[in-house]
Coordinates of C-alpha atoms and ligand atoms in Angstrom, one line a residue:
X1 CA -46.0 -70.4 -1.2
X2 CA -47.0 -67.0 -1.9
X3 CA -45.4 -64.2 0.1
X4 CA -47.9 -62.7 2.5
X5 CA -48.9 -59.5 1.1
X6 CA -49.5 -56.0 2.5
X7 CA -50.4 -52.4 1.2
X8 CA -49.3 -48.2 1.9
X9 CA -51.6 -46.2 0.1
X10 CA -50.0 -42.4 0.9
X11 CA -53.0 -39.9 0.2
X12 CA -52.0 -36.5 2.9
X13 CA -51.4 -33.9 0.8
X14 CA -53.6 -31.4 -0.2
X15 CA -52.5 -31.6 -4.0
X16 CA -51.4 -27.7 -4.1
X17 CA -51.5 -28.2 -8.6
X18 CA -55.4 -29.2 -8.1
X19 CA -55.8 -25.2 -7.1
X20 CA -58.7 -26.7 -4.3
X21 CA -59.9 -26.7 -1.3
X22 CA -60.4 -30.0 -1.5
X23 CA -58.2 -32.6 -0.7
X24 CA -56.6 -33.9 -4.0
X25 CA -57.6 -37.8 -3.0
X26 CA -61.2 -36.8 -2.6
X27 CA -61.7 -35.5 -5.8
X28 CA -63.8 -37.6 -7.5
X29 CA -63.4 -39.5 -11.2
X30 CA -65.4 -42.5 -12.7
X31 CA -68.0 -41.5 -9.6
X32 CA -66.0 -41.8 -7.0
X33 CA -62.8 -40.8 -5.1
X34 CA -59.4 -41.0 -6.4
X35 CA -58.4 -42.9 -3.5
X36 CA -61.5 -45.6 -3.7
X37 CA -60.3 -46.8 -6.4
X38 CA -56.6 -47.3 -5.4
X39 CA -58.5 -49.6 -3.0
X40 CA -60.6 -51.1 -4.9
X41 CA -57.3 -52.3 -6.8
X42 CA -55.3 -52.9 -3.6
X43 CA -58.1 -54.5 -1.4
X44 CA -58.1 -58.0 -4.6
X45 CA -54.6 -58.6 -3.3
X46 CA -54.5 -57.1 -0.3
X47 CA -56.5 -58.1 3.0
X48 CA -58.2 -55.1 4.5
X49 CA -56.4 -55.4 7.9
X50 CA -53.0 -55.3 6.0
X51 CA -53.4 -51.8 4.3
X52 CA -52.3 -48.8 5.9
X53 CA -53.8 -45.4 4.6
X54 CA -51.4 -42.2 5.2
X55 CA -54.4 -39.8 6.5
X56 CA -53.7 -35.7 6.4
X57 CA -55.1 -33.4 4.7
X58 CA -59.3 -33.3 5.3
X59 CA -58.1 -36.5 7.2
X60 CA -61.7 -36.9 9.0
X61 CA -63.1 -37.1 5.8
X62 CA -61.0 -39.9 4.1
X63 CA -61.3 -41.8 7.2
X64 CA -64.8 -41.4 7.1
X65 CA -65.0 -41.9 3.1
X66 CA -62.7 -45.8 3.8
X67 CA -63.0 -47.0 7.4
X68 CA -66.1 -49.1 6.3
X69 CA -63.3 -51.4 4.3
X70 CA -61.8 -52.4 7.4
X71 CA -58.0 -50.8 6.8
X72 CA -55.7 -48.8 9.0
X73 CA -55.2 -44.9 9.4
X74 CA -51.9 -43.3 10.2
X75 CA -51.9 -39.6 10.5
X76 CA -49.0 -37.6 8.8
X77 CA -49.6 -34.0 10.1
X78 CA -46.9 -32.4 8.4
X79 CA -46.6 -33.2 4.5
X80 CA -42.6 -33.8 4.6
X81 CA -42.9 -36.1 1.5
X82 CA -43.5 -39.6 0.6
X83 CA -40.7 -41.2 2.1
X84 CA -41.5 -39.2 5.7
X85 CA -45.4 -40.3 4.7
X86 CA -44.0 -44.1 4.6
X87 CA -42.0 -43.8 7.9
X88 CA -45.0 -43.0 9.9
X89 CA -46.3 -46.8 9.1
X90 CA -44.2 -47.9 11.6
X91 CA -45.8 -50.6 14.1
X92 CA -49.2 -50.2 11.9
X93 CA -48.4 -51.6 8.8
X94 CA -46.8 -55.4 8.9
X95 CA -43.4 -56.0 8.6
X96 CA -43.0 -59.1 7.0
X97 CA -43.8 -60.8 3.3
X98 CA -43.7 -57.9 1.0
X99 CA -45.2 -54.0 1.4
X100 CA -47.0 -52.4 -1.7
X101 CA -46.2 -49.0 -2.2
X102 CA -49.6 -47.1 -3.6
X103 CA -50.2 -43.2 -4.5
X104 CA -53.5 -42.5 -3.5
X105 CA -53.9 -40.2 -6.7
X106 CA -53.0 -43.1 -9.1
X107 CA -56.6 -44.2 -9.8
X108 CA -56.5 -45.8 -13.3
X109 CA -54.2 -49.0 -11.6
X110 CA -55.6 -52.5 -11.4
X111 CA -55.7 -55.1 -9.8
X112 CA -53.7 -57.0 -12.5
X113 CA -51.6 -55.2 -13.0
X114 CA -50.6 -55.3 -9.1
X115 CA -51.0 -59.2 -9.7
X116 CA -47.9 -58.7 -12.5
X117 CA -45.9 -56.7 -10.3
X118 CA -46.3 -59.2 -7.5
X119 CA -45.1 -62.1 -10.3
X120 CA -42.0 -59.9 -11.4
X121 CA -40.9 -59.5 -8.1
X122 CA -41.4 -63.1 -7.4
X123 CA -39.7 -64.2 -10.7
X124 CA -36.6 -62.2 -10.0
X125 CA -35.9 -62.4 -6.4
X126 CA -35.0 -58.5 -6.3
X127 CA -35.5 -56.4 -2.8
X128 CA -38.0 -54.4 -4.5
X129 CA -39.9 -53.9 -7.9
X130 CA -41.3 -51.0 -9.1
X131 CA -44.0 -50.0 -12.3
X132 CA -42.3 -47.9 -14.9
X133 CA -43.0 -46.9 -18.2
X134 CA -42.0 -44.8 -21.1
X135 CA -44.0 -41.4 -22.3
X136 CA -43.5 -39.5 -25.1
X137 CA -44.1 -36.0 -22.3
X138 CA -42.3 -37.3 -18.9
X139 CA -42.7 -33.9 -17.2
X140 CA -43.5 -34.3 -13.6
X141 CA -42.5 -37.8 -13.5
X142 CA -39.6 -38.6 -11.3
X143 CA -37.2 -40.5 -14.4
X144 CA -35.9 -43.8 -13.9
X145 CA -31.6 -44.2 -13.8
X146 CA -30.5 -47.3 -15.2
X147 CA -27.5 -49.2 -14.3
X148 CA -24.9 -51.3 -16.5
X149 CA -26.4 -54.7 -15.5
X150 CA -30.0 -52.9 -16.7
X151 CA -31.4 -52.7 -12.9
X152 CA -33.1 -49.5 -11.5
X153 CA -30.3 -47.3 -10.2
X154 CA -31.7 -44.7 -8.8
X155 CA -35.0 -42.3 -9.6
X156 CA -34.7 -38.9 -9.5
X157 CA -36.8 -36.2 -9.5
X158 CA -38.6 -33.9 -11.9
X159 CA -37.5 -30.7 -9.7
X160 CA -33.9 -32.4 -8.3
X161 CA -32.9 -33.7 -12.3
X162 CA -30.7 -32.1 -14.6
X163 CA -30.7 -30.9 -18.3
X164 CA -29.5 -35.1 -19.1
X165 CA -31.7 -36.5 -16.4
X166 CA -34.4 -34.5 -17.8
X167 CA -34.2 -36.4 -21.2
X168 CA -34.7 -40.1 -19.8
X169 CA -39.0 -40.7 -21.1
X170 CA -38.5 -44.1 -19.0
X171 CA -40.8 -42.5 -15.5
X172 CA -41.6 -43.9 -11.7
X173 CA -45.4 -44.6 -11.7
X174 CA -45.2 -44.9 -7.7
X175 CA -46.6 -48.2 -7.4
X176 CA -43.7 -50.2 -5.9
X177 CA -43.7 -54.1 -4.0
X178 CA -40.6 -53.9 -1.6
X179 CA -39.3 -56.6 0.9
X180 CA -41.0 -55.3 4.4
X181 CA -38.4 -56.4 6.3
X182 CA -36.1 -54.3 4.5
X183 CA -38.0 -50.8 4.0
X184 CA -38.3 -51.0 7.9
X185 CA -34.4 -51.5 8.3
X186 CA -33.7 -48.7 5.5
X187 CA -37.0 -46.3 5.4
X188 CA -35.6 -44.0 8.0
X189 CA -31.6 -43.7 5.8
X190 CA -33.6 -41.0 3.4
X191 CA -32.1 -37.4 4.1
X192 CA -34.5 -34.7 3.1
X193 CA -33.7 -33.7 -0.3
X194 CA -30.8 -31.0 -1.1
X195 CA -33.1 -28.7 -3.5
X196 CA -36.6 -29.4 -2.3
X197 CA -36.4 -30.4 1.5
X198 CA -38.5 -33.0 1.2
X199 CA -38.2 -36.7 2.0
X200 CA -38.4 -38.4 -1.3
X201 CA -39.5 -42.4 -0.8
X202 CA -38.3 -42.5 -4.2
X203 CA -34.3 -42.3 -2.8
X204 CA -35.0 -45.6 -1.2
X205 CA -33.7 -47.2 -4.1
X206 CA -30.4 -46.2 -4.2
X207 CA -30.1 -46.7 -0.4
X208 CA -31.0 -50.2 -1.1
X209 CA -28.5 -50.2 -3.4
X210 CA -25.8 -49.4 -1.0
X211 CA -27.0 -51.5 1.1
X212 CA -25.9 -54.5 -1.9
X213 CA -29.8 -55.3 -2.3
X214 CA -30.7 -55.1 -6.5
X215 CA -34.0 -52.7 -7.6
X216 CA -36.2 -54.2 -10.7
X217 CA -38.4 -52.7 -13.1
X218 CA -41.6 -54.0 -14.7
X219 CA -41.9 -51.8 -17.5
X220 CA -45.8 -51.8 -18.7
X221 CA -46.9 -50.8 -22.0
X222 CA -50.3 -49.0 -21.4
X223 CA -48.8 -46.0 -20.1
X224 CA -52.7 -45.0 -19.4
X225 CA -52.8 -47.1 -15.7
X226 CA -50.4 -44.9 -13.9
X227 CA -51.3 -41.8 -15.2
X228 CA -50.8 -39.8 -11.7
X229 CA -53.7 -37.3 -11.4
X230 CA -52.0 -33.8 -10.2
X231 CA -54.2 -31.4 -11.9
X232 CA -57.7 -31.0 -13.1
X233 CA -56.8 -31.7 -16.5
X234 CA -55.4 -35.1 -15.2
X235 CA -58.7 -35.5 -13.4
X236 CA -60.6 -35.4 -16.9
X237 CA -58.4 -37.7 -18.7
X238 CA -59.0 -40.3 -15.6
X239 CA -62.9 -39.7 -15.4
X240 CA -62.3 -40.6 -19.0
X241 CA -60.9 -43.5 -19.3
X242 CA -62.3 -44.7 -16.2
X243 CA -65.8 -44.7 -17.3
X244 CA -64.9 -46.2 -21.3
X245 CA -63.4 -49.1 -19.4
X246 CA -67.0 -49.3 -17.1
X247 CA -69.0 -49.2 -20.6
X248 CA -66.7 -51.6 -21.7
X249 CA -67.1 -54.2 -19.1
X250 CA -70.5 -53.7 -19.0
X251 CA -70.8 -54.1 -22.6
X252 CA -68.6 -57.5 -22.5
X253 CA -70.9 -59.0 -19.9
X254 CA -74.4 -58.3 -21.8
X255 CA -75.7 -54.6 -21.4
X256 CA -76.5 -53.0 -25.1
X257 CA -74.9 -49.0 -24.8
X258 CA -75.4 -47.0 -27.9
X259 CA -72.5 -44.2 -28.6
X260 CA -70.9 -45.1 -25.2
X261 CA -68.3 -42.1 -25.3
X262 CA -71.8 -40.1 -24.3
X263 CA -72.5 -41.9 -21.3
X264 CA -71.7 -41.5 -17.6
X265 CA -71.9 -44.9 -15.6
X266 CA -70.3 -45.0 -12.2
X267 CA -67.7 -47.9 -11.1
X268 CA -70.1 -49.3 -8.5
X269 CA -73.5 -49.7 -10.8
X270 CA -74.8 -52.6 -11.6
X271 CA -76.4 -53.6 -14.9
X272 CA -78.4 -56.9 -16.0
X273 CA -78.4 -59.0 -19.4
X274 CA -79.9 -57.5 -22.5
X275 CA -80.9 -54.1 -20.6
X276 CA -80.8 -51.4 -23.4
X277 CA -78.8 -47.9 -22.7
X278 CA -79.6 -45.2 -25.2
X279 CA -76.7 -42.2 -25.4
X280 CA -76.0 -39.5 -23.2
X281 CA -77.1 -41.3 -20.1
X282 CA -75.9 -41.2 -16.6
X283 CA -76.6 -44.0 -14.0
X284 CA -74.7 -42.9 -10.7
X285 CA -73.6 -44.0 -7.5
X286 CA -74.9 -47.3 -6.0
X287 CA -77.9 -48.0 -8.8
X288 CA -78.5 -51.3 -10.0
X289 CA -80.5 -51.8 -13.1
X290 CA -82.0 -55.6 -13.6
X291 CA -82.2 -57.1 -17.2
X292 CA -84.5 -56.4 -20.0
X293 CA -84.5 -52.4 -18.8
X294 CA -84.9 -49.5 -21.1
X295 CA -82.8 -46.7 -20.5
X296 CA -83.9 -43.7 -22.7
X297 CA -81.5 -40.9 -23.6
X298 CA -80.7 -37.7 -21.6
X299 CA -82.2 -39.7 -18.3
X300 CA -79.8 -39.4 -14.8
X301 CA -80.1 -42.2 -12.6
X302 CA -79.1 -41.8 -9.0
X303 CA -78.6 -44.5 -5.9
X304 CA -81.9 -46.0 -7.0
X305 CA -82.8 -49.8 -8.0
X306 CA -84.7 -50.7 -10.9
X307 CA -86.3 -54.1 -11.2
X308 CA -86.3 -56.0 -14.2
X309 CA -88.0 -55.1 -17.6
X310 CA -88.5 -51.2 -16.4
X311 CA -88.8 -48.9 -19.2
X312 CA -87.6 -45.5 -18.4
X313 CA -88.0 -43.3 -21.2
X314 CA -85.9 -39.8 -22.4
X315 CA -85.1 -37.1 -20.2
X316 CA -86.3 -38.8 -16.9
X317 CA -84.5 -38.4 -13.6
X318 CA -84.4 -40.9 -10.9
X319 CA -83.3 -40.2 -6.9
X320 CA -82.3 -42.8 -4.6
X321 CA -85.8 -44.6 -5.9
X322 CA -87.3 -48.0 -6.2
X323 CA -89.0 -49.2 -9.4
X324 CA -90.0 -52.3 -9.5
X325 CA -90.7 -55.2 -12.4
X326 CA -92.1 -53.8 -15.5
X327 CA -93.2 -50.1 -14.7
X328 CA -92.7 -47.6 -17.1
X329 CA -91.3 -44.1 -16.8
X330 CA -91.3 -40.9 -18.8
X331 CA -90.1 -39.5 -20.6
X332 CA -89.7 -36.6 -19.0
X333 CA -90.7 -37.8 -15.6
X334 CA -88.9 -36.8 -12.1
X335 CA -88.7 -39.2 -8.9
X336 CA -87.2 -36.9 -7.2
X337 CA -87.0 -38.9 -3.7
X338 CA -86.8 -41.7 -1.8
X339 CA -89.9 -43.1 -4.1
X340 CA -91.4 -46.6 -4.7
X341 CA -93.3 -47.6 -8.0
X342 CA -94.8 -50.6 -8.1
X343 CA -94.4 -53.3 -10.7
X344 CA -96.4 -52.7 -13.5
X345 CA -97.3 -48.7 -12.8
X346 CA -97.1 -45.6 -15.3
X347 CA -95.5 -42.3 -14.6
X348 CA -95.9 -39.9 -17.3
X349 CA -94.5 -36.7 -18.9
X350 CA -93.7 -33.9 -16.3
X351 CA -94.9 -36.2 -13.1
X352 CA -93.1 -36.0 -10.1
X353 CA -92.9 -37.5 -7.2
X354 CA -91.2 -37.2 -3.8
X355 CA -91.4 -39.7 -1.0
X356 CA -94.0 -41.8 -2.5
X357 CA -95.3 -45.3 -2.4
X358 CA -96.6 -45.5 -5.9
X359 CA -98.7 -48.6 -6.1
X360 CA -98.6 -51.7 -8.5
X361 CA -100.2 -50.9 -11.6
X362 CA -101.0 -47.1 -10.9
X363 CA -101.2 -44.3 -13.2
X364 CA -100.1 -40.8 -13.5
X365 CA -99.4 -40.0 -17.0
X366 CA -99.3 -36.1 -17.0
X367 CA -98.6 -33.3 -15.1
X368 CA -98.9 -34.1 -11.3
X369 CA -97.4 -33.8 -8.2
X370 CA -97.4 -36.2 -5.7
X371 CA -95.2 -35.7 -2.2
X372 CA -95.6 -37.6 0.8
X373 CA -98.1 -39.5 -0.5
X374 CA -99.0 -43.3 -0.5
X375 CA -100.8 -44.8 -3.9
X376 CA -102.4 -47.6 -3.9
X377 CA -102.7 -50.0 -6.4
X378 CA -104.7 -49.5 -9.6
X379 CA -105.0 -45.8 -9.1
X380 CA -105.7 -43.8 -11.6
X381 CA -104.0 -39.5 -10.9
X382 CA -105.6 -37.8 -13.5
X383 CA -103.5 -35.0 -15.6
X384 CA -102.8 -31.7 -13.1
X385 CA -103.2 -33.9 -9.8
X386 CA -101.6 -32.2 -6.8
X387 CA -100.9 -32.8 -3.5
X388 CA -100.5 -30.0 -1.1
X389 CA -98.0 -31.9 0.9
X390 CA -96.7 -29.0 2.9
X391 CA -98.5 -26.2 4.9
X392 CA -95.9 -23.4 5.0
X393 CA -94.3 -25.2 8.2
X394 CA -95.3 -29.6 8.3
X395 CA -95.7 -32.1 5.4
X396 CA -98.3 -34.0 5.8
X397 CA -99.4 -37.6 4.4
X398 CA -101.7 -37.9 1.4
X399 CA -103.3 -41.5 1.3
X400 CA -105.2 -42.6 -1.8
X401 CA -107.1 -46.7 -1.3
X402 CA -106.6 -49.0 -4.0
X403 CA -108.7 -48.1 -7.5
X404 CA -109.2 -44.7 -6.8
X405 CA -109.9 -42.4 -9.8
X406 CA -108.9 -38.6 -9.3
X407 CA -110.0 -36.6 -11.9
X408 CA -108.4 -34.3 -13.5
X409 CA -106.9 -30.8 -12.3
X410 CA -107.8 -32.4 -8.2
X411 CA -106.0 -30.9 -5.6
X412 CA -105.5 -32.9 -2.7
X413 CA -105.0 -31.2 0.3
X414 CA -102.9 -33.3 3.3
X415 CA -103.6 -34.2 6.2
X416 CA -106.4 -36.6 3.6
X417 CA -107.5 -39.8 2.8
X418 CA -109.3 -41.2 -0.2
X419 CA -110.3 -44.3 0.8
X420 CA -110.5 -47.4 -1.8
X421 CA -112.8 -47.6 -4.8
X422 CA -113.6 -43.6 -4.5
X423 CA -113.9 -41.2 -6.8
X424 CA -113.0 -37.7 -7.4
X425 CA -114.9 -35.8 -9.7
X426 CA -112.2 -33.3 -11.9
X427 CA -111.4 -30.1 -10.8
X428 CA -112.1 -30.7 -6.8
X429 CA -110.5 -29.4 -4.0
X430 CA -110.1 -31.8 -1.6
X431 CA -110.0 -30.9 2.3
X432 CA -111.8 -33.3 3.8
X433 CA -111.8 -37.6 3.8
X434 CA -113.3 -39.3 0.9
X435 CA -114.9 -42.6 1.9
X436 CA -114.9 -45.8 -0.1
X437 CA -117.3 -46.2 -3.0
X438 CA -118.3 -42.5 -3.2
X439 CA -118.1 -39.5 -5.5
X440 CA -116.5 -36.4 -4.3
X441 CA -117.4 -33.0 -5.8
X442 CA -115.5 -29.9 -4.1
X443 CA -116.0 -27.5 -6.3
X444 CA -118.7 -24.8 -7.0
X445 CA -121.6 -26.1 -9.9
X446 CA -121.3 -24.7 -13.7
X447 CA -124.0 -22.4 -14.0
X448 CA -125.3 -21.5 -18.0
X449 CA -126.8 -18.3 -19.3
X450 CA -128.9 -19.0 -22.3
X451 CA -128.6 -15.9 -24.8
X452 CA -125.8 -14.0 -22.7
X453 CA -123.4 -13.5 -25.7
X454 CA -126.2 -12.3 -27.6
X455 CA -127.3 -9.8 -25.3
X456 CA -123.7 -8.6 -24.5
X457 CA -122.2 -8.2 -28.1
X458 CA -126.0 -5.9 -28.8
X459 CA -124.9 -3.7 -26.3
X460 CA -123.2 -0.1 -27.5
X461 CA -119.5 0.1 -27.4
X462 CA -118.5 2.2 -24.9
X463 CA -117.2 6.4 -25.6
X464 CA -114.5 6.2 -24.0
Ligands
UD1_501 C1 -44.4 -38.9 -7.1 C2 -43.0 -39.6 -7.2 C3 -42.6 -39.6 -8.6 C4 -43.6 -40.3 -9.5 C5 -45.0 -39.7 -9.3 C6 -46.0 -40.7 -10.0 C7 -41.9 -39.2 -5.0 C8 -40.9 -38.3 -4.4 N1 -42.1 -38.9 -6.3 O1 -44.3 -37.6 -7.5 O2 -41.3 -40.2 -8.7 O3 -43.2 -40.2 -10.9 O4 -45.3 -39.7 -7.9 O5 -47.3 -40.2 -9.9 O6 -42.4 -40.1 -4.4 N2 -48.2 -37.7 -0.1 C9 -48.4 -37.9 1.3 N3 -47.6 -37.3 2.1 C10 -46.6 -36.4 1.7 C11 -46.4 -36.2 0.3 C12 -47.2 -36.9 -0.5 O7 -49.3 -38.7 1.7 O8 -45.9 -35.9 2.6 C13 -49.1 -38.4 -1.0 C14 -50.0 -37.5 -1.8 O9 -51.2 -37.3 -1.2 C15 -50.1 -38.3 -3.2 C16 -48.9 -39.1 -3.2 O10 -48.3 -39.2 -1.9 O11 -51.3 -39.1 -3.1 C17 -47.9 -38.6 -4.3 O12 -47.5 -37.3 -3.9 P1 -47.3 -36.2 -5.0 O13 -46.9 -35.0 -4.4 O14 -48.4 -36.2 -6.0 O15 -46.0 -36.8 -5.8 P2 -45.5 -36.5 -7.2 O16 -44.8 -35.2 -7.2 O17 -46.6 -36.7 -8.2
CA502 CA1 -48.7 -37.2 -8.0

């Protein structure tokens, strides 16, 4: 039977390398926070109510950022170190099967690899197992001390280790499964360390040790999953690698991406069969894109959903927006806001709209701006279209019937209603409601002067 499984993820300290005022698991890579995705890895193995997060630093705002998965908090209020971080568990996290041990700014790991070091602990019947692996540039790593029969010995740190210790390229990722029963009985043994002062979780192994109990490695060989993330640098690299592995994936399940290095897709989007995603893209947040979509190059796409068979062209940008089946967008085209086109409609170059119900089969293929506004379907917004949504202090509602025409260059000025089937002649200013079936003129009638130019080109240039 599988030993019951449950998770630590430590993620207090502020990160003093990041240089921010931000705290270091909050900072964000492959669209979203370090420590999301430390849970995302831990919460395939691990059930929600058996993972404890160690909560310090901007602790209001992890809390607020996970407590929707369902885990634990435990506030460490004074950073003493990981081990001291670990000890505050105790009576939240439970003490039996076996505890992962998880740094919350360790974002790259997976839930396979968790999976193996679950297996390797199984296989070998050791007290605890831990992730190692070799670099070619250790520094910062706490190095791995073997002993004779080739078990862990000890791990010592970066700032404790000397000239010798300094040499071993074999590092401690952080990502350990220990007996619970055990770290409970030994967790509180660690003395705070000679040179630093703080409690190092790491010196748990050689109290295990002591205590007779044998320490195992699985050594991986993509050193790229426990890259710990301690500086902005770091941050890069993960963003990195985090998004070629979403491109990837999305690639392997049917999505076409051209020159994928270019392209920014978040871990949490969603993209359908045979959809088509031209370079230097970015589709953020919680979007999901159907199959058969266009995605044209240079366009953001925010927190929106996109129905199937949408063509959204170059250059486009799309806010927490609807589009639905087979509408086409841009290029150049903003939906700025909480938007929803209808299947079938046509927004144009340098279009925006803002909180707008953009009716099936609609158009607006140049130049307009349309806020607060509700579309119906078969509209036509002719080039230059704008509504005057705001008065200097309210919005106000623009409402336009099904197959309205607005001419071009109309502005349309809210509180108003165009009722369905009208029509407004080009150029207008409208103030007042339009009803169905009628032509609306607001503005003044062209007058012509036969013979005018005539007349003023005969007159004598002026002296002066
Ligand atoms: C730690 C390991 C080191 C390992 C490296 C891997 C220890 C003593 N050292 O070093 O062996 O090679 O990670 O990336 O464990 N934290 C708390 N409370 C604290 C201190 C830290 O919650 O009091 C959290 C931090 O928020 C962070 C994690 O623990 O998410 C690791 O702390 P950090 O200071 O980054 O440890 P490293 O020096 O990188
Ligand atoms: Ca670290």
């Amino acid at each position: 039977m599988q030993t019951e499984l449950s998770a630590i993820v430590l993620a207090a300290g502020l990160g003093t390398r990041m240089k921010s005022r931000k705290a270091k698991v909050l900072h964000e890579a492959g669209g979203q926070a370090l420590v999301e995705h430390v849970l995302d890895a831990a919460g395939t193995t691990v059930p929600a109510d058996r993972i404890t997060v160690v909560v310090g630093h901007q602790a209001e705002q992890v809390r607020a950022l996970l407590a929707p998965r369902g885990c634990h908090f435990v506030m460490q209020t004074e950073q003493r170190g990981t081990g001291h971080a670990v000890a505050m568990c105790r009576g939240v996290a439970p003490e039996n099967g076996w505890t992962l041990l998880l740094y919350g700014d360790c974002p790259l790991l997976t839930s396979q690899t968790i999976a193996r070091l679950v297996a390797a602990q199984q296989r070998s019947g050791a007290a605890a197992t831990l992730i190692t692996t070799v670099l070619d540039d250790p520094h910062g790593y706490g190095r791995i001390l073997r002993a004779e029969d080739g078990s862990v010995a000890a791990i010592v740190e970066q700032k404790a280790a000397t000239p010798e210790q300094l040499q071993i390229r074999e590092i401690n990722s952080g990502i350990y499964c220990i007996d619970s029963e055990l770290l409970w009985r030994h967790i509180a043994e660690i003395e705070p360390n000679p040179a630093s002062g703080e409690i190092y979780l790491t010196d748990i192994v050689e109290i295990l040790r002591r205590a007779g109990k044998r320490v195992e490695a699985l050594v991986l060989e993509d050193a790229s999953e426990i890259l710990g993330i301690n500086q902005r640098l770091e941050l890069a690299e993960a963003d990195r690698i985090l998004r070629a592995r979403k491109t990837k994936q999305l690639m392997l399940d049917g999505v076409t991406i051209f020159q994928p290095e270019t392209v920014a897709i978040d871990a949490k989007v969603e993209i359908g069969q045979d959809s088509v995603i031209a370079a230097f893209t970015q589709i953020l947040g919680k979007t999901k894109i159907g199959a058969d979509c266009t995605v044209g190059a240079g366009t953001v796409i925010r927190d929106s959903v996109i129905a199937d068979g949408v063509t959204i062209g170059e250059y486009c940008f799309v806010g927490t927006s609807v589009v639905e089946t087979g509408a086409q967008i841009g290029p150049f085209s903003r939906l700025r806001l909480e938007n929803h086109v209808g299947a079938g409609a046509q927004i144009g170059n340098f279009v925006e709209l803002k909180k707008t119900r953009f009716g099936a089969g609609a158009k607006a293929m140049h130049l307009a701006y349309l806020g607060d506004s509700l579309v119906g379907a078969g509209v036509n917004i002719g080039a230059g279209t704008i509504t005057c949504n705001f008065d200097g202090a309210n919005k106000h509602t623009t409402e336009i019937g099904d197959g309205v025409f607005v001419g071009s260059n109309s502005t349309l000025v809210a509180p108003v209603k165009l009722e369905a089937d009208s029509y407004i002649g080009a150029g207008s200013v409208i103030t007042d409601p339009v009803p169905g079936d009628t032509l609306a003129l607001g503005r003044s009638r062209q007058v012509n002067k036969a013979g005018w130019v005539q007349r003023k080109r005969a007159q004598k240039p002026s002296k002066d």
